CSV table of C-alpha atoms and ligand atoms in Angstrom, one decimal:
chain,number,residue,atom,x,y,z
H,1,MET,CA,-101.1,24.5,-12.4
H,2,ILE,CA,-99.0,25.4,-15.6
H,3,THR,CA,-100.7,23.4,-18.8
H,4,ASP,CA,-99.0,25.1,-21.9
H,5,THR,CA,-97.2,22.8,-24.6
H,6,ILE,CA,-93.4,22.9,-24.3
H,7,ALA,CA,-91.0,20.9,-26.5
H,8,ALA,CA,-87.5,20.3,-26.6
H,9,ILE,CA,-84.8,17.9,-28.2
H,10,ALA,CA,-84.5,15.0,-25.8
H,11,THR,CA,-81.4,13.4,-27.1
H,12,ALA,CA,-78.0,14.5,-27.5
H,13,LEU,CA,-77.3,17.7,-29.8
H,14,SER,CA,-74.6,15.6,-32.1
H,15,PRO,CA,-75.0,13.5,-35.0
H,16,SER,CA,-76.8,9.9,-34.4
H,17,GLY,CA,-78.8,7.6,-35.9
H,18,ILE,CA,-82.0,8.5,-34.2
H,19,GLY,CA,-83.1,11.8,-32.4
H,20,ILE,CA,-86.4,12.8,-30.5
H,21,ILE,CA,-88.2,15.7,-29.9
H,22,ARG,CA,-90.5,15.8,-27.3
H,23,ILE,CA,-93.7,17.9,-26.8
H,24,SER,CA,-95.8,18.0,-23.6
H,25,GLY,CA,-98.9,19.9,-22.5
H,26,GLU,CA,-102.4,20.6,-23.4
H,27,GLU,CA,-102.1,21.5,-27.0
H,28,ALA,CA,-99.3,18.5,-27.5
H,29,PHE,CA,-101.6,16.6,-29.6
H,30,GLU,CA,-102.6,19.7,-31.8
H,31,VAL,CA,-99.2,21.2,-32.2
H,32,ALA,CA,-97.8,17.8,-33.5
H,33,ASN,CA,-101.2,17.4,-36.1
H,34,ARG,CA,-100.5,20.8,-37.6
H,35,ILE,CA,-97.1,19.3,-38.7
H,36,PHE,CA,-97.2,15.7,-39.0
H,37,LYS,CA,-98.9,14.0,-41.9
H,38,ALA,CA,-99.5,10.1,-41.4
H,39,LYS,CA,-98.9,7.8,-44.1
H,40,SER,CA,-102.3,6.1,-43.1
H,41,GLY,CA,-104.1,9.8,-43.7
H,42,LYS,CA,-105.3,9.6,-40.1
H,43,SER,CA,-105.3,12.8,-38.0
H,44,ILE,CA,-103.4,12.6,-34.8
H,45,LEU,CA,-106.4,13.8,-33.0
H,46,GLU,CA,-108.2,10.3,-34.1
H,47,MET,CA,-105.4,8.0,-33.0
H,48,ALA,CA,-105.3,6.1,-30.1
H,49,SER,CA,-102.8,6.4,-27.1
H,50,HIS,CA,-99.9,4.6,-26.7
H,51,THR,CA,-99.4,3.7,-30.5
H,52,VAL,CA,-96.6,5.0,-32.8
H,53,HIS,CA,-97.3,6.2,-36.7
H,54,TYR,CA,-95.3,6.2,-39.5
H,55,GLY,CA,-95.3,10.0,-41.6
H,56,HIS,CA,-93.5,13.0,-42.1
H,57,ILE,CA,-93.2,16.4,-40.6
H,58,TYR,CA,-93.9,19.3,-42.7
H,59,ASP,CA,-93.2,23.2,-42.3
H,60,GLY,CA,-95.6,24.6,-44.4
H,61,ASP,CA,-95.5,22.5,-47.6
H,62,GLU,CA,-92.3,21.7,-47.2
H,63,ILE,CA,-91.3,18.1,-45.7
H,64,ILE,CA,-88.9,18.4,-43.0
H,65,ASP,CA,-88.3,14.8,-42.4
H,66,GLU,CA,-89.4,11.0,-42.6
H,67,VAL,CA,-90.5,10.3,-38.8
H,68,MET,CA,-92.3,7.8,-36.5
H,69,VAL,CA,-94.4,9.6,-33.8
H,70,LEU,CA,-95.5,8.3,-30.8
H,71,LEU,CA,-98.6,9.1,-28.6
H,72,MET,CA,-99.2,9.1,-25.1
H,73,LYS,CA,-102.3,10.6,-23.7
H,74,ALA,CA,-102.4,12.1,-20.3
H,75,PRO,CA,-102.1,10.8,-17.4
H,76,ASN,CA,-100.1,8.0,-19.1
H,77,SER,CA,-97.3,9.8,-19.8
H,78,PHE,CA,-93.8,10.8,-17.8
H,79,THR,CA,-95.3,14.5,-17.4
H,80,MET,CA,-98.7,12.9,-16.7
H,81,GLU,CA,-100.0,15.4,-19.9
H,82,ASP,CA,-100.6,14.7,-23.5
H,83,THR,CA,-97.2,13.9,-25.0
H,84,VAL,CA,-95.9,13.5,-28.3
H,85,GLU,CA,-92.6,12.0,-29.3
H,86,ILE,CA,-91.4,12.9,-32.9
H,87,ASP,CA,-88.4,10.1,-33.9
H,88,CYS,CA,-86.7,11.3,-36.5
H,89,HIS,CA,-83.1,11.4,-38.0
H,90,GLY,CA,-80.6,12.1,-35.4
H,91,GLY,CA,-78.7,15.0,-37.5
H,92,VAL,CA,-78.6,18.3,-35.3
H,93,TYR,CA,-79.7,20.4,-38.1
H,94,VAL,CA,-82.8,18.3,-38.9
H,95,MET,CA,-83.8,17.8,-35.2
H,96,ASN,CA,-83.3,21.6,-35.0
H,97,ARG,CA,-85.4,22.3,-38.0
H,98,ILE,CA,-88.3,20.1,-36.5
H,99,LEU,CA,-88.1,21.8,-33.2
H,100,GLN,CA,-88.0,24.9,-34.8
H,101,THR,CA,-91.4,23.7,-36.7
H,102,VAL,CA,-93.3,22.8,-33.3
H,103,LEU,CA,-92.3,26.0,-32.0
H,104,LYS,CA,-94.0,27.7,-34.9
H,105,ASN,CA,-97.0,25.9,-34.4
H,106,GLY,CA,-97.6,26.6,-30.9
H,107,ALA,CA,-95.3,25.0,-28.5
H,108,ARG,CA,-92.9,27.1,-26.5
H,109,LEU,CA,-89.3,25.8,-26.0
H,110,SER,CA,-89.2,24.1,-22.4
H,111,GLU,CA,-86.8,25.2,-19.8
H,112,PRO,CA,-83.8,22.7,-18.5
H,113,GLY,CA,-85.6,19.7,-16.2
H,114,GLU,CA,-89.1,21.4,-17.2
H,115,PHE,CA,-90.4,17.9,-18.1
H,116,THR,CA,-88.9,16.1,-14.8
H,117,LYS,CA,-90.6,19.3,-13.3
H,118,ARG,CA,-93.7,18.8,-14.4
H,119,ALA,CA,-93.7,15.0,-13.5
H,120,PHE,CA,-93.0,16.1,-10.0
H,121,LEU,CA,-95.5,19.0,-10.2
H,122,ASN,CA,-98.1,16.4,-11.2
H,123,GLY,CA,-97.7,14.2,-8.6
H,124,ARG,CA,-95.9,11.5,-10.6
H,125,ILE,CA,-92.5,11.5,-8.6
H,126,ASP,CA,-91.3,12.8,-5.5
H,127,LEU,CA,-88.3,15.1,-5.3
H,128,THR,CA,-85.5,12.1,-4.3
H,129,LYS,CA,-86.7,10.4,-7.5
H,130,ALA,CA,-86.4,13.6,-9.5
H,131,GLU,CA,-83.0,13.8,-8.3
H,132,ALA,CA,-82.5,10.5,-8.8
H,133,ILE,CA,-83.2,10.8,-12.5
H,134,MET,CA,-80.6,13.8,-12.8
H,135,ASP,CA,-78.0,11.6,-11.0
H,136,LEU,CA,-78.9,8.6,-12.7
H,137,ILE,CA,-78.4,10.4,-16.0
H,138,GLN,CA,-75.0,12.0,-14.7
H,139,SER,CA,-73.8,8.8,-13.1
H,140,LYS,CA,-70.0,8.4,-14.1
H,141,ASN,CA,-69.7,4.5,-12.9
H,142,GLU,CA,-71.6,1.3,-11.5
H,143,ALA,CA,-72.1,2.2,-8.3
H,144,ALA,CA,-73.4,5.8,-8.9
H,145,ARG,CA,-75.7,4.2,-11.4
H,146,LYS,CA,-77.2,1.5,-8.7
H,147,ASN,CA,-77.1,4.2,-6.2
H,148,SER,CA,-79.4,6.3,-8.2
H,149,MET,CA,-81.3,3.4,-9.2
H,150,THR,CA,-82.1,2.6,-5.4
H,151,HIS,CA,-83.7,6.4,-5.0
H,152,LEU,CA,-85.6,5.9,-8.0
H,153,LYS,CA,-87.1,2.7,-6.9
H,154,GLY,CA,-88.4,4.9,-4.0
H,155,ASP,CA,-86.2,3.4,-1.0
H,156,LEU,CA,-85.2,7.1,0.3
H,157,TYR,CA,-88.8,8.3,-0.6
H,158,ARG,CA,-90.0,5.4,1.7
H,159,LYS,CA,-87.6,5.6,4.5
H,160,ILE,CA,-88.3,9.6,4.8
H,161,LYS,CA,-92.1,9.1,4.7
H,162,ALA,CA,-91.6,6.5,7.4
H,163,LEU,CA,-89.9,8.8,9.5
H,164,ARG,CA,-92.3,11.6,9.1
H,165,GLU,CA,-95.4,9.4,9.7
H,166,ASP,CA,-93.6,8.3,13.3
H,167,ILE,CA,-93.0,11.8,13.9
H,168,ILE,CA,-96.5,13.3,12.7
H,169,TYR,CA,-98.3,10.6,14.8
H,170,GLU,CA,-96.9,11.9,18.0
H,171,ILE,CA,-97.7,15.5,17.1
H,172,ALA,CA,-101.4,14.1,16.5
H,173,PHE,CA,-101.1,12.4,19.8
H,174,ILE,CA,-100.0,15.1,22.2
H,175,GLU,CA,-102.5,17.9,20.1
H,176,SER,CA,-105.3,15.5,20.6
H,177,ALA,CA,-104.4,14.8,24.5
H,178,LEU,CA,-104.0,18.6,25.2
H,179,ASP,CA,-107.5,18.9,23.7
H,180,ASP,CA,-109.3,16.2,25.3
H,181,PRO,CA,-107.5,15.6,28.4
H,182,GLU,CA,-110.1,13.5,29.9
H,183,HIS,CA,-110.0,11.0,27.2
H,184,ILE,CA,-106.3,10.8,26.2
H,185,SER,CA,-103.5,10.4,28.9
H,186,LEU,CA,-100.2,11.5,28.5
H,187,ASP,CA,-99.0,8.9,31.1
H,188,GLY,CA,-96.0,7.2,29.7
H,189,PHE,CA,-95.9,9.2,26.9
H,190,HIS,CA,-92.6,10.9,27.8
H,191,GLU,CA,-91.2,7.6,28.2
H,192,ARG,CA,-92.8,6.4,24.7
H,193,LEU,CA,-91.6,9.7,22.7
H,194,SER,CA,-88.0,9.3,24.4
H,195,GLY,CA,-87.8,5.9,23.1
H,196,LYS,CA,-89.0,6.7,19.6
H,197,SER,CA,-87.0,10.1,19.2
H,198,VAL,CA,-83.9,7.8,19.8
H,199,ASN,CA,-84.8,5.6,17.0
H,200,ILE,CA,-85.8,8.5,15.0
H,201,ILE,CA,-82.4,10.6,15.4
H,202,LYS,CA,-80.5,6.9,14.7
H,203,GLU,CA,-82.0,6.2,11.4
H,204,ILE,CA,-81.5,10.3,10.5
H,205,GLU,CA,-77.8,9.7,11.8
H,206,LYS,CA,-77.2,6.7,9.4
H,207,LEU,CA,-78.5,8.8,6.6
H,208,LEU,CA,-76.7,11.3,7.3
H,209,ASN,CA,-73.1,9.3,7.4
H,210,SER,CA,-74.1,7.8,4.2
H,211,ALA,CA,-73.5,11.3,2.9
H,212,ASP,CA,-70.3,10.9,2.8
H,213,ASN,CA,-70.1,7.6,0.7
H,214,GLY,CA,-72.7,9.0,-1.5
H,215,ARG,CA,-70.5,12.1,-2.8
H,216,LEU,CA,-67.5,9.9,-3.2
H,217,ILE,CA,-69.8,7.0,-5.3
H,218,LYS,CA,-71.6,10.0,-7.2
H,219,GLU,CA,-68.5,12.4,-7.8
H,220,GLY,CA,-65.7,10.2,-7.4
H,221,ILE,CA,-62.8,9.8,-4.8
H,222,ASN,CA,-60.3,12.8,-5.0
H,223,THR,CA,-57.0,11.5,-5.2
H,224,VAL,CA,-53.4,13.1,-5.2
H,225,ILE,CA,-50.5,10.8,-6.0
H,226,VAL,CA,-47.3,12.1,-4.3
H,227,GLY,CA,-43.5,10.9,-4.0
H,228,LYS,CA,-40.3,12.3,-4.8
H,229,PRO,CA,-38.8,11.8,-8.3
H,230,ASN,CA,-37.9,8.3,-9.6
H,231,ALA,CA,-40.4,6.8,-7.0
H,232,GLY,CA,-42.6,5.8,-10.0
H,233,LYS,CA,-45.4,8.2,-9.8
H,234,SER,CA,-46.0,7.9,-13.5
H,235,SER,CA,-45.2,4.5,-13.6
H,236,PHE,CA,-48.0,3.7,-11.4
H,237,LEU,CA,-50.3,6.5,-12.8
H,238,ASN,CA,-49.8,4.3,-16.2
H,239,LEU,CA,-50.6,1.2,-14.3
H,240,LEU,CA,-53.6,2.8,-13.1
H,241,LEU,CA,-54.8,4.5,-16.4
H,242,GLY,CA,-53.4,1.0,-18.3
H,243,GLU,CA,-54.1,-1.1,-21.2
H,244,ASP,CA,-57.7,-2.2,-21.6
H,245,ARG,CA,-59.8,-1.3,-18.0
H,246,ALA,CA,-59.7,2.2,-17.7
H,247,ILE,CA,-61.5,4.7,-19.5
H,248,VAL,CA,-59.7,8.2,-19.4
H,249,THR,CA,-61.4,11.5,-19.5
H,250,ASP,CA,-59.8,14.8,-19.6
H,251,ILE,CA,-62.0,17.1,-17.5
H,252,ALA,CA,-61.0,21.0,-16.7
H,253,GLY,CA,-59.4,21.1,-13.5
H,254,THR,CA,-61.0,23.3,-10.8
H,255,THR,CA,-57.8,25.4,-11.1
H,256,ARG,CA,-56.9,26.6,-14.8
H,257,ASP,CA,-53.3,25.0,-14.3
H,258,THR,CA,-54.1,21.7,-12.9
H,259,LEU,CA,-55.4,18.8,-15.2
H,260,GLU,CA,-57.6,15.8,-13.7
H,261,GLU,CA,-58.2,12.6,-15.2
H,262,SER,CA,-60.5,10.3,-13.8
H,263,VAL,CA,-59.9,6.3,-13.7
H,264,TYR,CA,-62.5,4.0,-13.0
H,265,LEU,CA,-61.5,1.1,-10.6
H,266,ASP,CA,-64.0,-1.9,-10.6
H,267,GLY,CA,-67.0,0.5,-9.9
H,268,MET,CA,-65.5,3.3,-8.5
H,269,THR,CA,-64.2,6.6,-9.6
H,270,LEU,CA,-60.8,8.2,-8.9
H,271,ASN,CA,-60.5,11.7,-9.9
H,272,LEU,CA,-56.8,12.3,-10.0
H,273,ILE,CA,-56.0,15.8,-9.2
H,274,ASP,CA,-52.9,17.4,-11.0
H,275,THR,CA,-52.0,14.5,-12.8
H,276,ALA,CA,-49.6,17.3,-15.1
H,277,GLY,CA,-47.1,17.1,-12.4
H,278,ILE,CA,-46.9,13.4,-12.6
H,279,ARG,CA,-46.9,13.1,-16.3
H,280,ASP,CA,-43.5,15.5,-16.7
H,281,THR,CA,-41.9,13.2,-14.0
H,282,GLU,CA,-41.6,15.8,-12.1
H,283,ASP,CA,-42.6,15.7,-8.6
H,284,VAL,CA,-45.5,17.4,-7.7
H,285,VAL,CA,-44.2,19.2,-4.7
H,286,GLU,CA,-41.5,20.5,-6.7
H,287,LYS,CA,-43.0,21.4,-10.1
H,288,ILE,CA,-45.9,23.2,-8.1
H,289,GLY,CA,-44.8,24.6,-5.3
H,290,VAL,CA,-45.5,23.6,-1.5
H,291,ASN,CA,-48.7,26.0,-1.7
H,292,LYS,CA,-49.9,24.6,-4.6
H,293,ALA,CA,-49.4,21.0,-3.5
H,294,LYS,CA,-51.2,22.1,-0.3
H,295,GLU,CA,-54.2,22.9,-2.0
H,296,ALA,CA,-54.5,19.8,-4.2
H,297,LEU,CA,-53.9,17.9,-0.8
H,298,GLU,CA,-56.8,19.7,0.6
H,299,LYS,CA,-59.3,18.7,-2.1
H,300,ALA,CA,-58.2,15.1,-1.5
H,301,ASP,CA,-60.1,12.4,-0.4
H,302,LEU,CA,-57.3,9.9,-0.8
H,303,MET,CA,-53.5,10.6,-0.7
H,304,VAL,CA,-51.4,7.9,-2.5
H,305,TYR,CA,-47.9,8.5,-1.2
H,306,ILE,CA,-45.5,6.4,-3.5
H,307,VAL,CA,-42.1,5.5,-2.1
H,308,ASP,CA,-38.6,4.0,-4.0
H,309,SER,CA,-38.6,1.2,-1.5
H,310,SER,CA,-34.9,0.1,-3.4
H,311,VAL,CA,-33.5,3.6,-2.0
H,312,GLU,CA,-32.9,4.9,1.6
H,313,LEU,CA,-35.7,7.5,2.5
H,314,ASP,CA,-34.5,11.2,2.5
H,315,GLU,CA,-35.2,14.8,3.3
H,316,ASN,CA,-37.8,14.6,0.5
H,317,ASP,CA,-39.5,11.7,1.8
H,318,LYS,CA,-39.8,13.5,5.2
H,319,GLU,CA,-41.1,16.8,3.7
H,320,ILE,CA,-43.6,14.8,1.8
H,321,ILE,CA,-45.1,12.8,4.7
H,322,ASP,CA,-45.4,15.9,6.6
H,323,LEU,CA,-47.9,17.4,4.3
H,324,LEU,CA,-49.9,14.0,4.1
H,325,ASP,CA,-53.1,13.5,6.3
H,326,ASN,CA,-52.4,10.0,7.9
H,327,SER,CA,-55.9,8.8,7.9
H,328,LYS,CA,-56.1,9.5,4.3
H,329,THR,CA,-52.8,8.3,2.9
H,330,ILE,CA,-52.0,5.2,1.4
H,331,VAL,CA,-48.4,4.3,1.0
H,332,LEU,CA,-47.3,2.2,-1.7
H,333,LEU,CA,-43.9,0.6,-1.3
H,334,ASN,CA,-42.8,0.6,-5.0
H,335,LYS,CA,-40.2,-1.5,-6.9
H,336,SER,CA,-40.6,-4.6,-4.7
H,337,ASP,CA,-39.1,-6.3,-7.7
H,338,LEU,CA,-35.4,-4.9,-6.7
H,339,ASP,CA,-33.4,-5.0,-3.7
H,340,VAL,CA,-35.6,-3.6,-1.0
H,341,VAL,CA,-33.9,-0.9,1.9
H,342,VAL,CA,-36.6,0.6,3.3
H,343,ASP,CA,-39.9,-1.3,5.1
H,344,GLU,CA,-43.1,-0.4,6.3
H,345,GLU,CA,-41.7,0.0,10.0
H,346,GLY,CA,-39.2,2.8,9.1
H,347,ILE,CA,-42.0,4.9,7.3
H,348,ARG,CA,-44.6,4.2,9.8
H,349,LYS,CA,-42.5,5.6,12.2
H,350,ILE,CA,-41.8,8.8,10.4
H,351,PHE,CA,-45.6,8.8,10.1
H,352,GLU,CA,-46.0,8.5,14.1
H,353,ARG,CA,-43.6,10.8,15.1
H,354,LYS,CA,-45.5,13.5,13.2
H,355,ASN,CA,-48.5,12.4,14.8
H,356,SER,CA,-46.7,12.8,18.7
H,357,ASN,CA,-45.6,16.7,17.1
H,358,SER,CA,-48.3,18.1,16.3
H,359,ASP,CA,-51.8,15.8,16.9
H,360,LEU,CA,-51.1,14.5,20.1
H,361,GLU,CA,-49.6,18.2,21.5
H,362,SER,CA,-52.9,19.6,20.3
H,363,ASP,CA,-55.4,17.2,21.2
H,364,ASN,CA,-53.9,17.1,24.5
H,365,PHE,CA,-53.5,13.7,24.2
H,366,ASN,CA,-53.3,11.5,27.3
H,367,SER,CA,-52.5,7.7,26.8
H,368,GLU,CA,-54.6,6.7,29.9
H,369,ASP,CA,-58.1,7.8,28.0
H,370,ASN,CA,-58.9,4.9,25.8
H,371,ASN,CA,-61.2,7.0,23.2
H,372,LEU,CA,-58.2,9.0,22.1
H,373,LYS,CA,-56.0,6.4,22.1
H,374,ASN,CA,-58.3,4.7,19.5
H,375,ASP,CA,-58.9,7.9,17.8
H,376,TYR,CA,-55.1,8.1,17.7
H,377,ASP,CA,-54.5,4.8,16.1
H,378,VAL,CA,-57.0,5.2,13.3
H,379,LYS,CA,-54.6,7.8,12.2
H,380,VAL,CA,-51.8,5.6,10.7
H,381,PRO,CA,-51.7,5.2,7.2
H,382,ASN,CA,-52.2,2.0,5.0
H,383,PHE,CA,-49.5,0.4,3.7
H,384,LEU,CA,-49.2,-1.8,0.3
H,385,THR,CA,-46.4,-3.4,-1.5
H,386,ILE,CA,-46.0,-2.8,-5.1
H,387,SER,CA,-44.3,-3.2,-8.4
H,388,ALA,CA,-45.2,-0.5,-10.8
H,389,LYS,CA,-42.7,-1.8,-13.4
H,390,GLU,CA,-44.4,-5.6,-13.1
H,391,LYS,CA,-47.6,-4.4,-13.0
H,392,GLU,CA,-48.0,-5.8,-9.2
H,393,GLY,CA,-50.5,-4.6,-6.4
H,394,LEU,CA,-53.5,-3.0,-8.8
H,395,ASP,CA,-55.9,-5.5,-7.4
H,396,ALA,CA,-54.5,-4.9,-3.6
H,397,PHE,CA,-54.8,-1.4,-4.3
H,398,THR,CA,-58.5,-1.7,-5.6
H,399,SER,CA,-59.7,-3.8,-2.2
H,400,LEU,CA,-57.7,-1.4,0.1
H,401,ILE,CA,-59.7,1.4,-1.4
H,402,LYS,CA,-63.3,-0.4,-1.1
H,403,GLU,CA,-62.0,-1.5,2.3
H,404,LYS,CA,-60.9,2.2,3.2
H,405,PHE,CA,-64.0,4.0,1.8
H,406,PHE,CA,-66.9,1.4,1.6
H,407,SER,CA,-65.7,-0.9,4.0
H,408,GLY,CA,-65.6,-3.1,1.7
H,409,GLN,CA,-68.8,-2.8,0.3
H,410,ILE,CA,-69.4,-0.6,-2.8
H,411,SER,CA,-73.1,-3.0,-4.1
H,412,PHE,CA,-75.6,-0.5,-2.4
H,413,ASP,CA,-78.6,-2.4,-3.0
H,414,ASP,CA,-80.4,-2.8,0.4
H,415,GLU,CA,-78.4,0.6,1.7
H,416,VAL,CA,-80.1,3.8,1.0
H,417,THR,CA,-77.2,6.5,0.8
H,418,ILE,CA,-77.7,10.2,0.4
H,419,SER,CA,-75.9,11.8,-2.6
H,420,SER,CA,-77.2,15.2,-2.5
H,421,LEU,CA,-76.1,18.5,-0.3
H,422,ARG,CA,-79.5,19.5,-0.4
H,423,GLN,CA,-80.8,16.4,1.3
H,424,LYS,CA,-78.1,16.1,3.5
H,425,GLU,CA,-79.0,19.8,4.9
H,426,ALA,CA,-82.5,18.9,5.3
H,427,LEU,CA,-81.6,15.8,7.4
H,428,SER,CA,-79.1,17.9,9.5
H,429,SER,CA,-82.0,20.6,10.2
H,430,ALA,CA,-84.2,17.4,11.1
H,431,LEU,CA,-81.6,16.0,13.2
H,432,GLN,CA,-81.1,19.1,15.2
H,433,SER,CA,-85.0,19.7,15.9
H,434,MET,CA,-85.0,15.9,17.0
H,435,LYS,CA,-82.1,16.6,19.5
H,436,MET,CA,-84.2,19.7,20.7
H,437,VAL,CA,-86.9,17.2,21.5
H,438,GLN,CA,-84.9,14.8,23.3
H,439,GLN,CA,-83.1,17.4,25.3
H,440,SER,CA,-86.8,18.9,26.2
H,441,LEU,CA,-88.0,15.1,27.1
H,442,GLU,CA,-84.7,14.9,29.4
H,443,ASP,CA,-85.6,18.4,30.9
H,444,ASP,CA,-89.3,17.3,31.6
H,445,MET,CA,-90.5,20.1,29.8
H,446,PRO,CA,-94.2,20.1,29.0
H,447,GLU,CA,-95.9,18.8,25.4
H,448,ASP,CA,-96.4,21.9,23.7
H,449,PHE,CA,-93.0,23.2,24.2
H,450,TYR,CA,-91.5,20.4,22.0
H,451,SER,CA,-94.5,19.9,19.8
H,452,ILE,CA,-92.8,22.5,17.9
H,453,ASP,CA,-89.5,21.2,17.4
H,454,LEU,CA,-91.5,17.8,15.9
H,455,MET,CA,-93.2,19.8,13.6
H,456,ASN,CA,-90.1,21.1,12.4
H,457,ALA,CA,-88.4,17.8,12.2
H,458,TYR,CA,-91.3,16.8,10.1
H,459,ALA,CA,-90.9,19.9,7.9
H,460,CYS,CA,-87.4,19.2,6.9
H,461,LEU,CA,-87.8,16.0,6.2
H,462,GLY,CA,-90.9,16.8,3.8
H,463,GLU,CA,-88.5,19.1,2.1
H,464,ILE,CA,-86.6,16.0,1.3
H,465,ILE,CA,-88.9,14.3,-0.8
H,466,GLY,CA,-90.8,17.6,-1.8
H,467,GLU,CA,-93.8,17.8,0.2
H,468,GLU,CA,-92.8,21.1,1.8
H,469,VAL,CA,-90.9,22.7,-0.6
H,470,GLY,CA,-90.9,26.4,-2.0
H,471,GLU,CA,-91.3,27.2,-5.5
H,472,ASP,CA,-87.9,28.6,-5.8
H,473,LEU,CA,-86.2,25.8,-4.9
H,474,VAL,CA,-88.2,23.8,-7.1
H,475,ASN,CA,-87.1,25.9,-9.8
H,476,GLU,CA,-83.3,25.6,-8.4
H,477,ILE,CA,-83.5,21.9,-8.3
H,478,PHE,CA,-84.7,21.4,-11.8
H,479,SER,CA,-82.9,24.1,-13.3
H,480,LYS,CA,-79.8,21.7,-13.3
H,481,PHE,CA,-81.5,19.2,-15.4
H,482,CYS,CA,-80.3,19.3,-19.2
H,483,MET,CA,-82.3,20.5,-21.8
H,484,GLY,CA,-85.5,17.8,-22.7
H,485,LYS,CA,-85.4,15.9,-19.6
G,501,GDP,P1,-41.6,9.5,-11.3
G,501,GDP,O1,-40.6,10.1,-11.2
G,501,GDP,O2,-42.0,9.0,-9.5
G,501,GDP,O3,-42.8,9.8,-12.1
G,501,GDP,O4,-40.8,7.8,-11.5
G,501,GDP,P2,-41.2,7.0,-12.7
G,501,GDP,O5,-42.6,6.5,-12.9
G,501,GDP,O6,-41.0,8.1,-14.0
G,501,GDP,O7,-40.2,6.1,-12.3
G,501,GDP,C1,-38.7,6.2,-12.5
G,501,GDP,C2,-37.8,5.0,-12.6
G,501,GDP,O8,-38.0,3.9,-11.9
G,501,GDP,C3,-38.4,4.5,-14.2
G,501,GDP,O9,-37.0,4.2,-14.9
G,501,GDP,C4,-39.1,3.3,-14.1
G,501,GDP,O10,-38.9,2.4,-14.8
G,501,GDP,C5,-38.6,2.8,-12.6
G,501,GDP,N1,-39.6,1.9,-11.8
G,501,GDP,C6,-41.2,2.6,-11.4
G,501,GDP,N2,-41.7,1.5,-10.6
G,501,GDP,C7,-40.6,0.9,-10.8
G,501,GDP,C8,-41.0,-0.8,-10.1
G,501,GDP,O11,-41.7,-1.3,-9.8
G,501,GDP,N3,-39.5,-1.6,-10.3
G,501,GDP,C9,-38.4,-0.9,-10.5
G,501,GDP,N4,-37.3,-1.9,-10.6
G,501,GDP,N5,-38.4,0.1,-11.3
G,501,GDP,C10,-39.5,1.0,-11.6
């Protein structure tokens, strides 16, 4: 176990009211004692745990800052190690100067996420909680915050743990029965395990299905707005970004020449791809070319197609419709305040015709087959009538997105949602192993044959909570944290 003493600035590196320097490890108190003089004259080494003390930080004889020092003795701290927090003035230079002094007096600069890593290594939190902390810090909207809190409360941990307990019970049962066939009978075991593995598979699949929601909650819904020139794209964008409720952030797009903005819509985040094209009131397709538009559309979870319903559809519209993925599309029939000449029916037909040209042929569509028919039915866009100019339709648009992406539910209080790719991969492997167990049961294979698969599933689930992870993975996970966390 590593116990050396680490230190970092735990607050933002920008001028602010208060800054915090955090020190953790075996010598945290000694290090702090070397540089802190309490007003009371007491030494830190004589002070009680969980107390706060006023005094000054010294670098040699020189006073650096006037501070409060907070002491937490192991194991009652976040890292479960002796921890000292120095509350100083929140100037960037002052914080750095204090940190340098701390480092000069026996601590080493922490790695990103090293405090949380220690909390994990010392058994205070499992990996799902560690990742939840990172997600919480990075959460961009209310839904993401709620979701990370669910993980932080341990809901995912408990769920995974319960699945593992189910599995290990069966493994143990097989092992004991094979060891001691006289006393432990495997009669009826296949049926029981089969029932159980069906349940386990269902639970894992449910978690995996939540992963997409998890990504959309955490990272936002990648949204592309398209429509021919003058359809009202920039007016709609302004409505989205409008006045009091939208907080707009400029973030660099994934490619250099695109601009992405995020808009917060009732707890959800829409990442608007390529708003540059829209802002110039030129058509995205026209401005950046069909290939670029296709690229943008490839990344999209949501395609908002704006139609000027006061003029007839033309070739432009047909070209655009060809590029869209029906199931991801919301068609906004804009300019409802004018005399309307296009309606839902007409546009729906073009979308459907496109379906019948491409999907149906390649899917070998057969109208007798109900499954395929349903599949086909799903691939129709959603329609909404709006007036960007009159600012009408935004509420309906918001509800539709909730319905479309989160089945109307965006409060995940009682639902556990997977939000990390790492967790998703481990779950997929666990699922695969469990399906192999199921297959062996169906093929009536001997018990020792599938106990290996059960073991694999058990191990993969263990990876999620951090009970079966190597040092490399742990290091990789925590390196994504910010400094001082
Ligand atoms: P863009 O080229 O697709 O970005 O279209 P704009 O947003 O620039 O809109 C083109 C024109 O249509 C502007 O004169 C807008 O004021 C007008 N417009 C946009 N939305 C509406 C609407 O809902 N009703 C009416 N009457 N005019 C609109």
